[in-house]
């Protein structure tokens, strides 16, 4: 499963970067490039909750097991295409 993290530069405004990132990512219409096989139809972005994460959001797809999760751990953006992978990445950054 694809996943990555990016850290904001010191002094960057996390709130404004977070809002801009949310707008860009969630307005996308094609996420198929994130997966090895077709994920199916994207459903609706929803709020998630993982301890220590702000702005946790996720998107499920019609084919079971396909999802995109993202959120902020301090000034680090974590994006993973597996919920369990997302939780593990968050744990490592806390």
PDB file of C-alpha atoms in Angstrom:
ATOM      1  CA  UNK A   1       0.000   0.000   0.000  1.00  0.00           C
ATOM      2  CA  UNK A   2       1.256   3.444  -0.901  1.00  0.00           C
ATOM      3  CA  UNK A   3       2.029   5.831   1.917  1.00  0.00           C
ATOM      4  CA  UNK A   4       4.187   8.822   2.602  1.00  0.00           C
ATOM      5  CA  UNK A   5       4.786  11.641   5.031  1.00  0.00           C
ATOM      6  CA  UNK A   6       5.954  15.195   4.458  1.00  0.00           C
ATOM      7  CA  UNK A   7       7.128  17.660   7.065  1.00  0.00           C
ATOM      8  CA  UNK A   8       6.364  21.351   6.767  1.00  0.00           C
ATOM      9  CA  UNK A   9       9.244  23.794   6.884  1.00  0.00           C
ATOM     10  CA  UNK A  10       9.852  25.490  10.209  1.00  0.00           C
ATOM     11  CA  UNK A  11       7.636  28.524  10.551  1.00  0.00           C
ATOM     12  CA  UNK A  12       5.066  27.342   7.979  1.00  0.00           C
ATOM     13  CA  UNK A  13       1.451  28.046   8.880  1.00  0.00           C
ATOM     14  CA  UNK A  14       0.073  24.532   9.415  1.00  0.00           C
ATOM     15  CA  UNK A  15      -3.558  25.703   9.434  1.00  0.00           C
ATOM     16  CA  UNK A  16      -3.413  27.420   6.036  1.00  0.00           C
ATOM     17  CA  UNK A  17      -1.349  24.635   4.423  1.00  0.00           C
ATOM     18  CA  UNK A  18      -3.768  22.056   5.844  1.00  0.00           C
ATOM     19  CA  UNK A  19      -6.796  23.914   4.459  1.00  0.00           C
ATOM     20  CA  UNK A  20      -5.221  24.309   1.012  1.00  0.00           C
ATOM     21  CA  UNK A  21      -4.137  20.660   0.920  1.00  0.00           C
ATOM     22  CA  UNK A  22      -7.616  19.483   1.897  1.00  0.00           C
ATOM     23  CA  UNK A  23      -9.190  21.541  -0.867  1.00  0.00           C
ATOM     24  CA  UNK A  24      -6.811  20.212  -3.535  1.00  0.00           C
ATOM     25  CA  UNK A  25      -6.856  16.540  -2.508  1.00  0.00           C
ATOM     26  CA  UNK A  26     -10.572  16.298  -1.844  1.00  0.00           C
ATOM     27  CA  UNK A  27     -11.555  18.034  -5.073  1.00  0.00           C
ATOM     28  CA  UNK A  28      -9.628  15.490  -7.167  1.00  0.00           C
ATOM     29  CA  UNK A  29     -11.766  13.133  -9.227  1.00  0.00           C
ATOM     30  CA  UNK A  30      -9.292  10.384 -10.170  1.00  0.00           C
ATOM     31  CA  UNK A  31      -7.406   8.493  -7.469  1.00  0.00           C
ATOM     32  CA  UNK A  32      -6.797   5.343  -9.526  1.00  0.00           C
ATOM     33  CA  UNK A  33      -3.067   6.109  -9.850  1.00  0.00           C
ATOM     34  CA  UNK A  34      -2.660   5.463  -6.125  1.00  0.00           C
ATOM     35  CA  UNK A  35      -3.550   1.791  -6.470  1.00  0.00           C
ATOM     36  CA  UNK A  36      -2.172  -1.238  -8.326  1.00  0.00           C
ATOM     37  CA  UNK A  37      -5.657  -2.322  -9.361  1.00  0.00           C
ATOM     38  CA  UNK A  38      -8.913  -0.450  -9.873  1.00  0.00           C
ATOM     39  CA  UNK A  39     -10.333   0.816  -6.547  1.00  0.00           C
ATOM     40  CA  UNK A  40     -13.825   1.284  -7.904  1.00  0.00           C
ATOM     41  CA  UNK A  41     -15.964   4.348  -7.392  1.00  0.00           C
ATOM     42  CA  UNK A  42     -14.931   6.897  -4.776  1.00  0.00           C
ATOM     43  CA  UNK A  43     -17.499   7.479  -2.069  1.00  0.00           C
ATOM     44  CA  UNK A  44     -17.590  10.669   0.055  1.00  0.00           C
ATOM     45  CA  UNK A  45     -14.748  12.056   2.161  1.00  0.00           C
ATOM     46  CA  UNK A  46     -15.445  11.573   5.873  1.00  0.00           C
ATOM     47  CA  UNK A  47     -13.911  12.696   9.145  1.00  0.00           C
ATOM     48  CA  UNK A  48     -11.852  10.088  10.935  1.00  0.00           C
ATOM     49  CA  UNK A  49     -10.381   9.813  14.378  1.00  0.00           C
ATOM     50  CA  UNK A  50      -6.954   8.455  15.202  1.00  0.00           C
ATOM     51  CA  UNK A  51      -5.301   9.483  18.455  1.00  0.00           C
ATOM     52  CA  UNK A  52      -2.848  12.343  18.002  1.00  0.00           C
ATOM     53  CA  UNK A  53      -4.017  13.287  14.508  1.00  0.00           C
ATOM     54  CA  UNK A  54      -5.709  16.511  13.487  1.00  0.00           C
ATOM     55  CA  UNK A  55      -7.759  16.861  10.331  1.00  0.00           C
ATOM     56  CA  UNK A  56      -7.976  13.087   9.884  1.00  0.00           C
ATOM     57  CA  UNK A  57     -10.021  12.373   6.755  1.00  0.00           C
ATOM     58  CA  UNK A  58     -10.625   9.260   4.721  1.00  0.00           C
ATOM     59  CA  UNK A  59     -12.156   8.213   1.426  1.00  0.00           C
ATOM     60  CA  UNK A  60     -13.519   4.727   0.803  1.00  0.00           C
ATOM     61  CA  UNK A  61     -14.022   3.158  -2.613  1.00  0.00           C
ATOM     62  CA  UNK A  62     -16.652   0.733  -3.894  1.00  0.00           C
ATOM     63  CA  UNK A  63     -14.149  -2.137  -4.128  1.00  0.00           C
ATOM     64  CA  UNK A  64     -13.687  -3.389  -0.581  1.00  0.00           C
ATOM     65  CA  UNK A  65     -10.327  -2.651   1.013  1.00  0.00           C
ATOM     66  CA  UNK A  66      -9.486   0.450  -1.008  1.00  0.00           C
ATOM     67  CA  UNK A  67      -9.176   3.747   0.857  1.00  0.00           C
ATOM     68  CA  UNK A  68      -7.131   6.913   1.223  1.00  0.00           C
ATOM     69  CA  UNK A  69      -6.452   8.233   4.731  1.00  0.00           C
ATOM     70  CA  UNK A  70      -4.677  11.462   5.595  1.00  0.00           C
ATOM     71  CA  UNK A  71      -4.091  13.691   8.586  1.00  0.00           C
ATOM     72  CA  UNK A  72      -1.564  15.823  10.413  1.00  0.00           C
ATOM     73  CA  UNK A  73       0.720  14.678  13.225  1.00  0.00           C
ATOM     74  CA  UNK A  74       2.128  17.973  14.432  1.00  0.00           C
ATOM     75  CA  UNK A  75       3.643  19.546  11.327  1.00  0.00           C
ATOM     76  CA  UNK A  76       3.831  16.259   9.399  1.00  0.00           C
ATOM     77  CA  UNK A  77       1.274  15.299   6.773  1.00  0.00           C
ATOM     78  CA  UNK A  78       0.660  11.543   6.592  1.00  0.00           C
ATOM     79  CA  UNK A  79      -1.130  10.006   3.590  1.00  0.00           C
ATOM     80  CA  UNK A  80      -1.617   6.255   3.302  1.00  0.00           C
ATOM     81  CA  UNK A  81      -3.853   4.003   1.198  1.00  0.00           C
ATOM     82  CA  UNK A  82      -4.384   1.583   4.089  1.00  0.00           C
ATOM     83  CA  UNK A  83      -6.105   2.404   7.372  1.00  0.00           C
ATOM     84  CA  UNK A  84      -3.870   0.025   9.315  1.00  0.00           C
ATOM     85  CA  UNK A  85      -0.839   1.525   7.588  1.00  0.00           C
ATOM     86  CA  UNK A  86      -2.080   4.999   8.480  1.00  0.00           C
ATOM     87  CA  UNK A  87      -2.425   4.074  12.148  1.00  0.00           C
ATOM     88  CA  UNK A  88       1.079   2.578  12.158  1.00  0.00           C
ATOM     89  CA  UNK A  89       2.597   5.651  10.492  1.00  0.00           C
ATOM     90  CA  UNK A  90       0.891   7.915  13.025  1.00  0.00           C
ATOM     91  CA  UNK A  91       2.176   5.757  15.878  1.00  0.00           C
ATOM     92  CA  UNK A  92       5.730   6.120  14.585  1.00  0.00           C
ATOM     93  CA  UNK A  93       5.500   9.913  14.393  1.00  0.00           C
ATOM     94  CA  UNK A  94       4.071  10.406  17.880  1.00  0.00           C
TER      95      UNK A  94
END
